[in-house]
Short mmCIF file of C-alpha atoms in Angstrom, two decimals:
data_model
loop_
_atom_site.label_atom_id
_atom_site.label_comp_id
_atom_site.label_asym_id
_atom_site.label_seq_id
_atom_site.Cartn_x
_atom_site.Cartn_y
_atom_site.Cartn_z
CA MET V 1 31.64 72.87 3.23
CA LYS V 2 31.67 70.31 0.39
CA ALA V 3 31.03 67.56 2.91
CA LEU V 4 28.01 69.45 4.28
CA VAL V 5 26.54 69.93 0.78
CA ALA V 6 27.03 66.24 0.01
CA LEU V 7 25.30 65.30 3.26
CA ILE V 8 22.34 67.60 2.43
CA LEU V 9 22.04 66.10 -1.07
CA LEU V 10 22.18 62.59 0.38
CA VAL V 11 19.37 63.37 2.81
CA GLN V 12 17.24 64.75 -0.02
CA LEU V 13 17.62 61.61 -2.19
CA PRO V 14 14.39 59.55 -2.36
CA ILE V 15 14.46 56.43 -0.27
CA HIS V 16 13.15 53.38 -2.14
CA LYS V 17 11.78 50.93 0.36
CA ALA V 18 11.46 47.28 -0.64
CA ILE V 19 7.79 46.61 -1.31
CA PRO V 20 6.82 43.16 -0.16
CA ALA V 21 5.49 40.93 -2.91
CA ALA V 22 1.75 40.50 -2.91
CA PRO V 23 0.64 37.04 -1.81
CA PRO V 24 -0.43 34.84 -4.71
CA ALA V 25 -4.13 34.88 -5.52
CA PRO V 26 -5.95 31.91 -4.00
CA LEU V 27 -6.48 28.99 -6.34
CA GLY V 28 -9.93 28.59 -7.81
CA CYS V 29 -11.54 25.17 -7.85
CA ASP V 30 -11.47 25.05 -11.65
CA ASP V 31 -7.88 26.22 -12.08
CA PRO V 32 -5.56 23.76 -13.86
CA GLU V 33 -3.42 23.39 -10.72
CA SER V 34 -6.50 22.45 -8.70
CA GLU V 35 -7.65 19.92 -11.28
CA ALA V 36 -4.19 18.36 -11.40
CA ALA V 37 -4.24 17.92 -7.61
CA ALA V 38 -7.76 16.47 -7.78
CA GLU V 39 -6.69 13.94 -10.42
CA VAL V 40 -3.85 12.72 -8.21
CA ALA V 41 -6.23 12.53 -5.24
CA VAL V 42 -8.92 10.53 -7.10
CA ASN V 43 -6.36 8.04 -8.41
CA TYR V 44 -5.03 7.63 -4.88
CA ILE V 45 -8.52 7.05 -3.46
CA ASN V 46 -9.40 4.43 -6.08
CA GLY V 47 -6.01 2.80 -5.67
CA HIS V 48 -6.52 2.34 -1.91
CA SER V 49 -10.15 1.24 -1.97
CA HIS V 50 -10.79 -2.50 -1.68
CA HIS V 51 -14.55 -2.68 -2.20
CA GLY V 52 -17.31 -1.62 -4.54
CA TYR V 53 -16.68 0.53 -7.57
CA ARG V 54 -14.31 3.20 -8.79
CA PHE V 55 -15.32 6.80 -8.28
CA ALA V 56 -14.90 9.70 -10.71
CA LEU V 57 -14.55 13.41 -9.97
CA ASN V 58 -17.81 15.35 -10.12
CA ARG V 59 -16.76 18.64 -8.52
CA ILE V 60 -13.95 20.23 -6.53
CA GLY V 61 -15.75 21.65 -3.52
CA ASN V 62 -12.88 23.59 -2.02
CA ILE V 63 -9.12 23.99 -2.10
CA ARG V 64 -6.69 25.61 0.31
CA VAL V 65 -2.95 25.95 -0.17
CA VAL V 66 -0.64 26.42 2.82
CA PRO V 67 2.96 27.38 1.85
CA GLN V 68 5.63 25.46 3.75
CA GLY V 69 8.72 26.98 2.19
CA PRO V 70 10.29 27.44 -1.23
CA ASN V 71 8.57 25.15 -3.74
CA ASN V 72 6.80 23.29 -0.93
CA ASP V 73 3.04 23.54 -0.34
CA ILE V 74 0.43 21.62 1.59
CA ILE V 75 -2.89 21.38 -0.28
CA PHE V 76 -6.27 20.59 1.27
CA LEU V 77 -9.01 19.43 -1.10
CA GLU V 78 -12.71 18.77 -0.67
CA LEU V 79 -13.97 16.55 -3.47
CA ASP V 80 -17.39 15.39 -4.64
CA LEU V 81 -17.17 12.05 -6.46
CA LEU V 82 -19.67 9.85 -8.28
CA GLU V 83 -19.72 6.08 -8.54
CA THR V 84 -18.88 4.57 -11.93
CA THR V 85 -19.88 1.24 -13.45
CA CYS V 86 -16.30 -0.09 -13.14
CA PRO V 87 -15.73 -2.45 -10.21
CA ILE V 88 -12.68 -1.62 -8.13
CA LEU V 89 -11.13 -4.89 -9.38
CA SER V 90 -11.52 -3.96 -13.05
CA PRO V 91 -8.34 -3.12 -15.00
CA THR V 92 -10.28 -0.58 -17.09
CA PRO V 93 -8.66 2.90 -16.88
CA LEU V 94 -10.81 5.38 -14.96
CA GLU V 95 -11.16 7.66 -17.99
CA ASN V 96 -12.96 4.80 -19.77
CA CYS V 97 -15.35 4.14 -16.88
CA THR V 98 -18.92 5.41 -17.20
CA VAL V 99 -20.43 7.39 -14.34
CA ARG V 100 -23.70 5.80 -13.26
CA SER V 101 -26.71 7.79 -14.35
CA PHE V 102 -29.07 9.47 -11.94
CA ALA V 103 -31.78 6.93 -12.91
CA GLU V 104 -29.53 4.06 -11.78
CA HIS V 105 -29.73 5.44 -8.22
CA ALA V 106 -26.53 7.41 -8.14
CA VAL V 107 -24.00 7.17 -5.32
CA GLU V 108 -21.92 10.16 -4.22
CA GLY V 109 -18.59 10.13 -2.42
CA ASP V 110 -17.39 12.99 -0.22
CA CYS V 111 -13.65 13.13 0.35
CA ASP V 112 -11.16 15.30 2.25
CA VAL V 113 -7.64 14.91 0.91
CA LYS V 114 -4.35 16.34 2.10
CA LEU V 115 -1.53 16.56 -0.45
CA GLN V 116 1.99 17.90 -0.58
CA LYS V 117 3.53 19.60 -3.61
CA VAL V 118 7.33 19.70 -3.62
CA ASP V 119 9.17 21.06 -6.67
CA GLY V 120 6.02 20.59 -8.73
CA THR V 121 5.48 16.94 -7.71
CA LEU V 122 2.20 16.08 -5.99
CA SER V 123 1.79 13.30 -3.42
CA VAL V 124 -1.11 12.40 -1.16
CA LEU V 125 -0.46 12.47 2.58
CA ALA V 126 -3.91 11.40 3.78
CA SER V 127 -7.48 10.94 2.64
CA LYS V 128 -10.82 10.46 4.36
CA CYS V 129 -13.97 9.53 2.44
CA HIS V 130 -17.53 8.38 2.93
CA SER V 131 -20.28 7.71 0.42
CA HIS V 132 -24.06 7.68 0.30
CA ALA V 133 -26.73 6.89 -2.24
CA ASP V 134 -29.09 9.60 -3.40
CA SER V 135 -32.31 9.49 -1.38
CA ASN V 136 -35.10 7.25 -2.62
CA GLU V 137 -37.42 10.27 -2.60
CA ASP V 138 -35.17 12.29 -4.92
CA LEU V 139 -34.87 9.41 -7.36
CA LEU V 140 -38.59 8.63 -7.45
CA LYS V 141 -39.50 12.29 -8.03
CA VAL V 142 -37.56 12.23 -11.29
CA CYS V 143 -38.10 8.57 -12.20
CA PRO V 144 -41.18 7.11 -10.46
CA ASP V 145 -40.69 3.68 -12.07
CA CYS V 146 -36.98 3.32 -11.31
CA PRO V 147 -36.10 0.62 -8.77
CA VAL V 148 -34.05 1.82 -5.79
CA LEU V 149 -31.00 0.15 -4.31
CA ALA V 150 -31.80 -2.87 -2.15
CA LYS V 151 -30.03 -3.99 1.02
CA MET V 152 -27.52 -6.78 0.67
CA ASN V 153 -29.18 -9.05 3.21
CA ASN V 154 -32.50 -8.95 1.38
CA THR V 155 -33.70 -12.51 0.84
CA ASP V 156 -34.35 -12.00 -2.87
CA VAL V 157 -30.84 -10.59 -3.33
CA LEU V 158 -29.14 -13.49 -1.54
CA GLU V 159 -31.19 -16.07 -3.41
CA THR V 160 -30.40 -14.46 -6.76
CA VAL V 161 -26.64 -14.28 -6.18
CA SER V 162 -26.52 -17.85 -4.87
CA ALA V 163 -28.56 -19.20 -7.80
CA ALA V 164 -26.52 -17.21 -10.32
CA LEU V 165 -23.17 -18.38 -9.00
CA ASN V 166 -24.32 -22.00 -8.81
CA ASP V 167 -25.71 -21.77 -12.33
CA TYR V 168 -22.45 -20.36 -13.72
CA ASN V 169 -20.29 -22.92 -11.93
CA SER V 170 -22.48 -25.79 -13.13
CA LYS V 171 -21.88 -24.81 -16.77
CA THR V 172 -18.23 -23.76 -16.82
CA THR V 173 -15.28 -26.02 -17.50
CA GLU V 174 -12.87 -23.51 -16.00
CA SER V 175 -12.06 -22.66 -12.38
CA TYR V 176 -14.75 -22.79 -9.75
CA LEU V 177 -15.72 -19.24 -8.77
CA ARG V 178 -16.35 -18.01 -5.26
CA LEU V 179 -18.14 -14.87 -4.19
CA LEU V 180 -16.01 -11.96 -3.00
CA GLU V 181 -18.74 -9.40 -2.35
CA ILE V 182 -22.04 -8.10 -3.65
CA GLY V 183 -21.63 -4.67 -5.21
CA ARG V 184 -25.20 -3.61 -6.00
CA ALA V 185 -28.72 -4.94 -6.04
CA LYS V 186 -32.09 -3.60 -7.17
CA ILE V 187 -35.54 -5.12 -7.00
CA GLN V 188 -38.48 -4.28 -9.23
CA TYR V 189 -41.94 -5.39 -8.11
CA HIS V 190 -44.18 -3.99 -10.83
CA PRO V 191 -45.18 -4.93 -13.48
CA GLY V 192 -42.97 -7.97 -12.87
CA HIS V 193 -40.86 -9.22 -9.96
CA ILE V 194 -37.25 -8.77 -11.17
CA ILE V 195 -34.02 -8.82 -9.17
CA VAL V 196 -30.80 -7.41 -10.63
CA THR V 197 -27.52 -8.05 -8.80
CA GLU V 198 -23.86 -7.27 -9.42
CA PHE V 199 -21.14 -9.11 -7.54
CA ALA V 200 -17.37 -9.67 -7.54
CA VAL V 201 -15.92 -13.17 -7.83
CA GLY V 202 -12.55 -14.86 -7.62
CA ALA V 203 -11.23 -18.02 -9.25
CA THR V 204 -10.25 -20.88 -6.92
CA ASN V 205 -7.65 -23.65 -7.12
CA CYS V 206 -10.42 -26.12 -8.03
CA SER V 207 -12.06 -26.84 -11.33
CA ALA V 208 -15.83 -26.70 -11.35
CA GLU V 209 -15.85 -30.49 -11.56
CA GLU V 210 -13.49 -30.90 -8.58
CA ALA V 211 -15.65 -28.56 -6.52
CA LYS V 212 -18.58 -30.96 -6.77
CA ALA V 213 -16.66 -33.49 -4.66
CA ASN V 214 -15.42 -31.13 -1.94
CA VAL V 215 -16.28 -27.46 -2.37
CA GLY V 216 -14.92 -26.66 1.09
CA ALA V 217 -11.39 -27.42 -0.11
CA CYS V 218 -11.57 -24.80 -2.87
CA GLN V 219 -9.61 -21.70 -1.96
CA LEU V 220 -8.97 -18.47 -3.83
CA LEU V 221 -5.88 -18.63 -6.01
CA PRO V 222 -2.69 -17.28 -4.39
CA GLU V 223 -1.72 -13.71 -5.19
CA ASP V 224 0.79 -14.62 -7.88
CA GLN V 225 -1.95 -16.50 -9.78
CA SER V 226 -5.03 -14.51 -8.79
CA ASN V 227 -7.90 -14.09 -11.23
CA PHE V 228 -10.78 -11.84 -10.23
CA GLY V 229 -13.93 -10.99 -12.11
CA PHE V 230 -17.40 -9.54 -11.96
CA CYS V 231 -20.87 -10.92 -12.60
CA ARG V 232 -24.28 -9.48 -13.34
CA ALA V 233 -27.37 -11.58 -12.77
CA VAL V 234 -31.01 -10.92 -13.59
CA MET V 235 -33.67 -13.13 -12.04
CA VAL V 236 -37.29 -12.86 -13.13
CA LYS V 237 -39.69 -14.40 -10.64
CA LEU V 238 -42.94 -13.13 -12.13
CA PRO V 239 -44.64 -13.40 -14.56
CA SER V 240 -42.36 -16.35 -15.44
CA GLN V 241 -39.22 -17.87 -13.92
CA ASP V 242 -35.96 -16.94 -15.67
CA LEU V 243 -32.31 -16.46 -14.71
CA GLN V 244 -29.58 -14.81 -16.78
CA VAL V 245 -25.95 -14.68 -15.63
CA ASP V 246 -23.01 -12.94 -17.27
CA CYS V 247 -19.54 -13.17 -15.71
CA GLN V 248 -16.28 -11.64 -16.89
CA LEU V 249 -12.91 -12.67 -15.50
CA TYR V 250 -10.12 -10.11 -15.72
CA GLY V 251 -7.14 -12.44 -15.65
CA HIS V 252 -4.09 -12.14 -13.42
CA GLN V 253 -3.22 -8.57 -12.52
CA VAL V 254 0.14 -7.31 -11.29
CA PRO V 255 0.15 -6.14 -8.61
CA THR V 256 -3.03 -7.63 -7.21
CA ARG V 257 -3.60 -4.98 -4.58
CA TYR V 258 -7.03 -6.26 -3.65
CA SER V 259 -6.57 -9.93 -2.81
CA PRO V 260 -5.62 -9.41 0.89
CA ALA V 261 -8.94 -7.68 1.50
CA PHE V 262 -10.84 -10.84 0.60
CA GLN V 263 -8.62 -13.58 1.96
CA GLY V 264 -10.08 -15.62 4.76
CA GLN V 265 -13.68 -14.66 4.09
CA ASP V 266 -16.31 -17.36 4.00
CA THR V 267 -17.68 -16.50 0.58
CA SER V 268 -19.13 -19.77 -0.62
CA ALA V 269 -22.23 -19.88 -2.77
CA GLY V 270 -24.21 -20.56 0.39
CA LEU V 271 -24.10 -16.82 1.01
CA ALA V 272 -24.64 -16.55 4.72
CA PRO V 273 -25.92 -13.00 5.38
CA SER V 274 -22.97 -12.36 7.67
CA ALA V 275 -20.61 -13.01 4.77
CA VAL V 276 -22.04 -10.37 2.47
CA GLY V 277 -23.05 -7.65 4.89
CA VAL V 278 -25.91 -5.18 4.69
CA THR V 279 -24.23 -2.09 3.27
CA ASN V 280 -23.48 -1.43 -0.37
CA HIS V 281 -21.94 1.50 -2.25
CA ASN V 282 -19.37 1.82 0.53
CA LEU V 283 -16.49 4.27 0.05
CA GLY V 284 -15.63 4.24 3.73
CA LEU V 285 -11.94 5.08 3.44
CA ALA V 286 -9.49 6.67 5.86
CA HIS V 287 -5.95 6.21 4.67
CA ASN V 288 -2.60 7.71 5.59
CA ASN V 289 0.33 7.48 3.22
CA PRO V 290 2.96 5.41 5.07
CA VAL V 291 5.74 7.61 3.67
CA ALA V 292 4.11 10.79 4.98
CA SER V 293 5.96 12.61 7.74
CA GLU V 294 2.79 12.59 9.86
CA SER V 295 1.82 9.17 11.10
CA SER V 296 -1.09 10.11 13.34
CA SER V 297 -4.45 9.93 11.56
CA SER V 298 -6.04 12.10 14.25
CA GLU V 299 -3.40 14.80 13.67
CA ILE V 300 -4.03 14.76 9.94
CA LEU V 301 -7.79 14.82 10.42
CA ARG V 302 -7.49 17.80 12.79
CA SER V 303 -5.46 19.69 10.19
CA MET V 304 -8.13 18.96 7.58
CA LEU V 305 -10.89 20.21 9.83
CA SER V 306 -8.86 23.29 10.70
CA ALA V 307 -8.41 24.03 7.01
CA LYS V 308 -12.16 23.71 6.52
CA SER V 309 -12.98 26.14 9.31
CA VAL V 310 -10.52 28.73 7.97
CA THR V 311 -11.95 28.39 4.48
CA LYS V 312 -15.51 28.76 5.72
CA GLY V 313 -14.51 31.93 7.58
CA ALA V 314 -12.99 33.34 4.42
CA VAL V 315 -16.15 32.55 2.48
CA ALA V 316 -18.29 34.28 5.12
CA ALA V 317 -16.05 37.36 5.01
CA ALA V 318 -16.29 37.44 1.22
CA ALA V 319 -20.06 37.22 1.40
CA GLN V 320 -20.12 40.16 3.82
CA HIS V 321 -17.82 42.13 1.50
CA ASP V 322 -20.18 41.49 -1.41
CA LYS V 323 -22.92 43.42 0.40
CA VAL V 324 -21.06 46.68 -0.38
CA PRO V 325 -23.02 48.62 -3.06
CA ARG V 326 -21.61 48.12 -6.54
CA PRO V 327 -21.80 50.47 -9.54
CA VAL V 328 -24.69 49.90 -11.92
CA GLY V 329 -23.72 47.31 -14.50
CA PHE V 330 -21.01 45.75 -12.33
CA VAL V 331 -20.65 42.02 -12.96
CA PRO V 332 -18.82 40.25 -10.11
CA PRO V 333 -16.27 37.59 -11.08
CA PRO V 334 -17.35 33.98 -10.65
CA PRO V 335 -16.58 32.57 -7.18
CA PRO V 336 -13.37 30.53 -7.09
CA CYS V 337 -15.11 27.66 -5.27
CA PRO V 338 -16.99 25.39 -5.43
CA GLY V 339 -16.08 24.40 -8.96
CA ARG V 340 -18.13 23.30 -11.91
CA ILE V 341 -20.25 20.16 -11.84
CA ARG V 342 -18.96 17.66 -14.37
CA HIS V 343 -21.89 15.25 -14.39
CA PHE V 344 -24.93 16.07 -12.24
CA ASP V 345 -25.74 17.28 -8.76
CA ILE V 346 -27.33 15.06 -6.14
#
């Protein structure tokens, strides 16, 4: 009888089922964790770019976190970047680089980045970027007198860079400088004819005096002695002829990550159009971390695109959900993405 009573009491006891933990709320684009991942991504992008200028974060467009296990996440980021005034060769820290103003014909970079976070440590697995200048029409609407970016094979641009480099080399007592690449160029036609160019240079194993005898023998310094720099030249053709050149050499940098990108190029002051190219403001970058477990760029790109499609579906579902009538006075929370604009929108 006692056993029967005990059994009845046992049956009547409440059964506490384990309630599964709610999944963590999705990260917003302006959350500290998102900004930390974006900082790592931007540093990685600038560290693996060999041309042009450094880029700074303007906005986090989207973020998606895919758990892989305990303390192990894969993070997909969509980033909007803006070009700064710091050449990629410059040793200036990114936080001290100025973002180019809208009136300077701004350049935007769009990047997809895949990161891994293990035990709180972030590392980039892959990145894919492209860049484009704001349209001429958008710039001229706001600043009708602002010159737009010129193509690198423009005759005025080539003549200005060649004249500027020859002028500098004729006056220096230091190493003879050779052109690495043209970074930017703008031409103003009214009220005067003015060409402004910016270009990267490298010191050679010749003095300027030695180069006069045989410039073809002058080669860029080897990596352990490399010395890169940047020049800005302004040529006034009308109303009067004038040329101003300002060059800054950065000194030897360790490690010189950029020298292999320029070795073997015919970058003499003759400036054949084929040597300088037509495109500027180029952030064309597709890079896979060699230590990543995935070695196939196509596989990584597919995973990025898949993450984008899932995110877009979630956004569409959220938009549909927002059509449900809300009580009077209801203020919806701000959307988690895209994030705030840090500089300006183009």
